[in-house]
Amino acid sequence: MESLKRILIVEDNENDLELTLDTLTEYNLANNVDVARDGEEALDYLFKKNKFSARDGNNPIVILLDIKLPKINGLEVLKTIRNTDGYKKIPVVILTSSREEKDLNEGYTLGVNAYVVKPVEFNSFADAIKSLGIFWAIVNEPPPKTIS
Amino acid sequence: MWNKIKLSLDYKVLFWFLLAFITILVLGYEIIKANDENLSEYSFRQKSFTNIISILNLEHYLEDAEAAQLGYLITGNVEFLKEYDLAIKDAYSILNEIKNNFSGKGNNNYIIYIDSLMKVKISNMNIFIKNRTEPNHEKNLLLIASDSNMMLMKNIKNILNKMNELENNRLKLHTDAAAYTANYTKTILPAGLAFALLFITLGYLLIRRDMIARQKAEEELDKIFKLSPDLICVIDSAGKFVRANPAWEKTLGYPVNELISRPYVELVHPDDVERSREVSKDIRKGKTGYLFENRFRTKKGNYRWLQWSTTANVETGLGYSIAKDITNVKEKEIELRKLNEQLIKSFEETERIFSLSLDMLSIVGIDGFFKKLNPAWEKNLGYTIDELMSKPYLEFVHPDDIEHTTQAANKLAAGEDVFIENRYLAKNGKYRWLQWTAASIPEIGLIYATAKDITNIKEKEIEVKKLNERLLNSYAETERIFMLSANLMSITNMEGEFVKLNPAWENLLGYSIEELLSIKYIDLVHPDDVESSKNASRIVRKGNDISSFENRFRTKNGSYKWLRWYATIVRDEGLVYATASDVTDSKEKEHELTTLNERLYESYKEMESFSYSVSHDLRAPLRHIIGFSQKLKKLAYGDISEESKKSLDKIVASAEHMSKLIDDLLHFSRVGRSDLKMIAIDMNRFIVAVKQDLEISEERNIEWQISNLPEVNADPVYLSLAINNLLSNAVKYTSKNQQTVIQVTCKEEEFEFIFCIKDNGVGFDSKYTDKLFGVFQRLHPSYEFEGTGIGLAIASKVFQKHGGRIWAESEIGKGAAFYFSLPKI
């Protein structure tokens, strides 16, 4: 079912989230989006814990992950995903303001699928979100399903 | 005399047998001759006997005739006449016989006498007989009785006697002669036989002696054959052993009977067989005097070298050979050959050593000239060897050294070894010190000498001597320095007790020298430094010097002084020599510096996290400003005035400019912090790639002139950042041109490449060149040319980090040229 193809956006910044969702809405992708506000929520969502314990459905087809997050930062979330059976194959895209080499290196070392710097210029930002959404939600074939 | 004339035995035997033969021949001849003589004597005697008988018969017949005449005369019986006639007749026949036999010298007279007397008688008797018939026959009787008649008969008888006597003499003579001959024969026959026998015996003796000698020789030969240590053998024409002596068994281990009938080739070493056969063939053809060597297998299976001397009888085909076991000789020979080779080698080595030796080797004659020199001479003194040999060596010797050199030469002449040093004049006019070791062999009048160039050592020696003198002289000075030095100087023993201290100790620490000499240094060390000080002591005692070890010493007033130590041990003396300088002041400064450093590091860390959070957090609000401005513009489309839209656009533009500023600042700070990842970069392709990244308005008409560029070693990320800034500047400051030309060139220097990016844009006033590369420095107002003022600062930092530099040349309105250099790979 189409509704099962979910995108998880992990973003603490309301403004960025709004702009992101605006863009996805424009391309009819917003209905498939779930949002986590920090690293902890993101992991809860994935592992169906606490407020997400009732969530049904499979793993998201892609996670758009910010790095600077409250509680648990994006890189730590990524590390946990990559070290957990049943989750390690979920495509993860880091979507962040930082162009710091340190972050880039660590992201790729941990096995991120793509690293996208949020452009300041709005149109570019919108283009980036649009391409990511279309690519990961429509074009890309997700990894074979695993028992969670 | 026979001994003198050495005739062969054959001749000697022949001589004696010839002598015997001749003797027998002579003897035979003599006997035959004697026999002949005897035979003739016999016929003579036969004749004589006949004659004697005839003479006697004649007398007898005459007497018969006379008797018969008388009978007739007396009686007149005619019977007597018959007898008478017979007697006369016989007398005449006998007389004829006598006449025949009794001829010869001296005898004829007797025959004539008897003949005539007999005729007279017979005629007388015939007359008487005739008278008988006459009357008066008695008268005849008278006549018969007459003397003359009587005498006549008597004369006849006398002559006959005489004849008889003569004949008897003759008979006796011949009988004697025959006796003599017989006697002679009787004498010479045994004598001759005896001689012949003697000669034959002598010959036989000679033969016998020779035979004995031969037998003896043969026995000796046999003995030699049996006893000979050399291998002797006889080989038949088929190459098989016929005879072999016991030496074979002794040498090769084969019993003689095993060898006989066996081909000798079977025993010859396979490698020697062919040659052995050839030699054997040659020998059978009659070649002699061969000394040939080959190897024979022993019964045990190893080989012995044999040296053969062989001859052959061409007719019988038998070969006679003597072999000597020369294995030992052969081995010796091999050893000798090896030795010889070694000798040659060692000779060559000696020659090589001679020519390669760095020492100067020489052979000097007693005439004072060099006889042989090695190349080291040429090298050390600069002369050719011919030059050195053309003059007496003394001419090269330093005048001051001639006397003891001559003495040394005299010693050498007396056979003593000599070790001296002297100076030789080199070709360049300087003297070189040579150290000589020389020995002589007076019998051949040669001196063998090696010389070592010790000029350097000698000079050092002289220097050392001088130094020594200086040292001795300056001992007092040292003492003085020791006394005056502001540094602490100490000598301590292995137990750490002070042995000697200079007055600086008193000055710095406040103790008297006496006080210090009564304690160990460790007593003064700050408790925190005791461990490290003991450790330093151990290091020194092990023989390692320490330098700049630092610790604190307590002063008399209880405060501490930082001392920096230099120490070394003199093991022979068991003493540690140390100096210490008071570094208390610098130690305090060092402390200040460390503090400062720590503070700096802290602020650096802060800066890092600052730039990190700028990267993350400062850009987000800008993004939001822009994002929401756009959203607002879209949402309120038609509801807001054109002016409000322009304001919204300006908000967006400002936010974008700030974002650019932040990016550039982050770049700038990152260039300073990062390490470069250098790779080889082909600048031709690199420039083109950077150029393609530039955002250039399509309306621009730009002519790019890029010459051939070299390969450089650089970090591609930062190099692209810098070149991007330079190229985008060139594009930017030519934006008011109708026709734009941008040149990229490169000049190769010895250690670097100098690149130039030149445009024909607005340029700048060269008096502000210094400000060009500072952060936020701009030479143009931003309404004319937009920019952050950080680009060139980043470029400058990038090239600095690469070990290059950047500079610019320009005039207002005449374009600008930016140069940057990169070191060659």
Tab-separated table of C-alpha atoms in Angstrom, chain B residues 497-679:
chain	number	residue	atom	x	y	z
B	497	GLU	CA	80.041	14.308	47.725
B	498	PHE	CA	81.464	17.630	46.604
B	499	VAL	CA	85.177	17.543	45.957
B	500	LYS	CA	85.705	20.954	44.516
B	501	LEU	CA	83.444	23.971	44.178
B	502	ASN	CA	83.881	27.432	42.807
B	503	PRO	CA	82.986	30.574	44.699
B	504	ALA	CA	79.821	31.075	42.612
B	505	TRP	CA	78.215	28.524	44.940
B	506	GLU	CA	78.758	30.784	47.876
B	507	ASN	CA	77.379	33.723	45.959
B	508	LEU	CA	74.279	31.987	44.618
B	509	LEU	CA	73.233	29.735	47.455
B	510	GLY	CA	74.699	31.604	50.401
B	511	TYR	CA	76.537	28.609	51.926
B	512	SER	CA	80.261	28.725	52.537
B	513	ILE	CA	82.383	26.356	50.499
B	514	GLU	CA	83.362	24.519	53.683
B	515	GLU	CA	79.701	23.912	54.511
B	516	LEU	CA	79.070	22.570	51.045
B	517	LEU	CA	82.101	20.270	51.038
B	518	SER	CA	80.783	18.545	54.130
B	519	ILE	CA	77.457	17.508	52.575
B	520	LYS	CA	76.186	15.626	49.557
B	521	TYR	CA	74.613	17.577	46.721
B	522	ILE	CA	71.370	15.650	47.109
B	523	ASP	CA	70.861	17.231	50.516
B	524	LEU	CA	70.240	20.542	48.810
B	525	VAL	CA	67.850	19.296	46.138
B	526	HIS	CA	64.161	20.217	46.284
B	527	PRO	CA	62.173	17.200	47.565
B	528	ASP	CA	60.160	17.093	44.316
B	529	ASP	CA	63.346	16.926	42.255
B	530	VAL	CA	65.233	14.296	44.293
B	531	GLU	CA	64.026	11.391	42.201
B	532	SER	CA	64.797	13.000	38.823
B	533	SER	CA	68.175	14.206	40.137
B	534	LYS	CA	69.158	10.725	41.273
B	535	ASN	CA	68.133	9.454	37.896
B	536	ALA	CA	70.266	12.074	36.151
B	537	SER	CA	73.200	11.067	38.374
B	538	ARG	CA	72.786	7.468	37.370
B	539	ILE	CA	72.829	8.448	33.702
B	540	VAL	CA	76.056	10.356	34.192
B	541	ARG	CA	77.667	7.533	36.157
B	542	LYS	CA	76.851	5.179	33.283
B	543	GLY	CA	79.009	7.364	31.100
B	544	ASN	CA	76.435	9.478	29.318
B	545	ASP	CA	76.738	13.201	29.451
B	546	ILE	CA	73.730	15.146	30.513
B	547	SER	CA	72.938	18.579	29.299
B	548	SER	CA	70.189	20.891	30.405
B	549	PHE	CA	68.941	18.810	33.268
B	550	GLU	CA	67.104	21.105	35.621
B	551	ASN	CA	66.397	20.935	39.325
B	552	ARG	CA	65.973	23.193	42.336
B	553	PHE	CA	68.587	23.785	45.009
B	554	ARG	CA	67.789	25.166	48.427
B	555	THR	CA	69.578	28.378	49.348
B	556	LYS	CA	70.791	29.208	52.772
B	557	ASN	CA	67.724	31.408	53.299
B	558	GLY	CA	65.377	28.544	52.434
B	559	SER	CA	64.248	29.718	48.998
B	560	TYR	CA	64.978	27.620	45.910
B	561	LYS	CA	66.999	28.358	42.827
B	562	TRP	CA	66.409	26.614	39.488
B	563	LEU	CA	69.690	25.243	38.177
B	564	ARG	CA	70.350	23.913	34.723
B	565	TRP	CA	73.050	21.285	34.750
B	566	TYR	CA	75.676	20.076	32.329
B	567	ALA	CA	77.607	17.126	33.635
B	568	THR	CA	80.072	14.567	32.466
B	569	ILE	CA	81.994	11.808	34.154
B	570	VAL	CA	85.707	11.140	33.970
B	571	ARG	CA	85.744	7.493	34.788
B	572	ASP	CA	89.472	7.175	35.326
B	573	GLU	CA	89.245	9.722	38.064
B	574	GLY	CA	85.861	8.570	39.337
B	575	LEU	CA	84.742	12.179	39.270
B	576	VAL	CA	81.762	13.974	37.870
B	577	TYR	CA	82.401	17.395	36.415
B	578	ALA	CA	79.393	19.651	36.370
B	579	THR	CA	78.429	23.204	35.719
B	580	ALA	CA	75.127	24.728	36.552
B	581	SER	CA	73.622	28.018	35.579
B	582	ASP	CA	70.962	29.796	37.520
B	583	VAL	CA	67.855	29.593	35.362
B	584	THR	CA	65.422	30.722	38.012
B	585	ASP	CA	64.466	33.804	35.967
B	586	SER	CA	63.947	32.003	32.688
B	587	LYS	CA	62.146	29.249	34.518
B	588	GLU	CA	59.651	31.812	35.728
B	589	LYS	CA	59.291	33.191	32.213
B	590	GLU	CA	58.807	29.683	30.915
B	591	HIS	CA	56.027	29.219	33.390
B	592	GLU	CA	54.354	32.386	32.133
B	593	LEU	CA	54.676	31.195	28.548
B	594	THR	CA	53.138	27.837	29.366
B	595	THR	CA	50.201	29.592	30.970
B	596	LEU	CA	49.786	31.800	27.939
B	597	ASN	CA	49.951	28.829	25.659
B	598	GLU	CA	47.300	27.042	27.596
B	599	ARG	CA	45.092	30.094	27.397
B	600	LEU	CA	45.672	30.353	23.678
B	601	TYR	CA	44.791	26.718	23.199
B	602	GLU	CA	41.605	27.274	25.128
B	603	SER	CA	40.617	30.203	22.959
B	604	TYR	CA	41.469	28.157	19.893
B	605	LYS	CA	39.129	25.463	21.091
B	606	GLU	CA	36.472	28.083	21.719
B	607	MET	CA	37.044	29.431	18.245
B	608	GLU	CA	36.539	25.952	16.836
B	609	SER	CA	33.226	25.455	18.538
B	610	PHE	CA	32.310	29.004	17.633
B	611	SER	CA	32.891	28.370	13.978
B	612	TYR	CA	31.035	25.047	14.295
B	613	SER	CA	27.997	26.681	15.750
B	614	VAL	CA	28.218	29.497	13.215
B	615	SER	CA	28.184	26.864	10.555
B	616	HIS	CA	25.087	25.284	11.979
B	617	ASP	CA	23.127	27.917	13.726
B	618	LEU	CA	23.913	31.227	12.119
B	619	ARG	CA	22.808	30.107	8.694
B	620	ALA	CA	19.484	28.665	9.756
B	621	PRO	CA	17.888	32.041	10.585
B	622	LEU	CA	19.051	33.423	7.270
B	623	ARG	CA	17.495	30.484	5.500
B	624	HIS	CA	14.315	31.102	7.385
B	625	ILE	CA	14.325	34.835	6.585
B	626	ILE	CA	14.717	34.031	2.922
B	627	GLY	CA	12.289	31.137	3.002
B	628	PHE	CA	9.527	33.012	4.720
B	629	SER	CA	10.085	36.154	2.650
B	630	GLN	CA	9.545	34.057	-0.461
B	631	LYS	CA	6.531	32.379	1.149
B	632	LEU	CA	5.125	35.767	2.071
B	633	LYS	CA	5.649	37.056	-1.454
B	634	LYS	CA	3.881	34.020	-2.824
B	635	LEU	CA	1.023	33.986	-0.344
B	636	ALA	CA	0.342	37.716	-0.568
B	637	TYR	CA	0.656	37.810	-4.301
B	638	GLY	CA	-1.382	40.740	-5.628
B	639	ASP	CA	-2.232	41.948	-2.106
B	640	ILE	CA	0.975	43.809	-1.490
B	641	SER	CA	2.369	46.855	-3.239
B	642	GLU	CA	5.296	46.754	-5.644
B	643	GLU	CA	7.349	48.614	-3.054
B	644	SER	CA	6.634	45.982	-0.417
B	645	LYS	CA	7.769	43.345	-2.922
B	646	LYS	CA	11.002	45.278	-3.492
B	647	SER	CA	11.538	45.407	0.250
B	648	LEU	CA	11.007	41.691	0.472
B	649	ASP	CA	13.572	41.221	-2.330
B	650	LYS	CA	16.062	43.390	-0.423
B	651	ILE	CA	15.518	41.309	2.725
B	652	VAL	CA	16.276	38.208	0.692
B	653	ALA	CA	19.350	39.800	-0.952
B	654	SER	CA	20.753	40.956	2.418
B	655	ALA	CA	20.228	37.561	3.952
B	656	GLU	CA	21.934	35.942	0.978
B	657	HIS	CA	24.875	38.364	1.269
B	658	MET	CA	25.210	37.540	4.945
B	659	SER	CA	25.128	33.863	4.129
B	660	LYS	CA	27.952	34.415	1.661
B	661	LEU	CA	29.895	36.324	4.287
B	662	ILE	CA	29.466	33.485	6.743
B	663	ASP	CA	30.582	30.911	4.180
B	664	ASP	CA	33.677	32.929	3.282
B	665	LEU	CA	34.554	33.520	6.921
B	666	LEU	CA	34.174	29.838	7.659
B	667	HIS	CA	36.401	29.023	4.675
B	668	PHE	CA	38.947	31.513	5.834
B	669	SER	CA	39.117	30.136	9.335
B	670	ARG	CA	39.171	26.594	8.019
B	671	VAL	CA	42.160	27.242	5.742
B	672	GLY	CA	44.147	28.225	8.788
B	673	ARG	CA	43.148	25.142	10.769
B	674	SER	CA	43.198	22.316	8.291
B	675	ASP	CA	45.988	20.079	7.189
B	676	LEU	CA	46.595	19.981	3.460
B	677	LYS	CA	46.107	16.777	1.489
B	678	MET	CA	48.640	17.198	-1.269
B	679	ILE	CA	48.320	15.506	-4.639
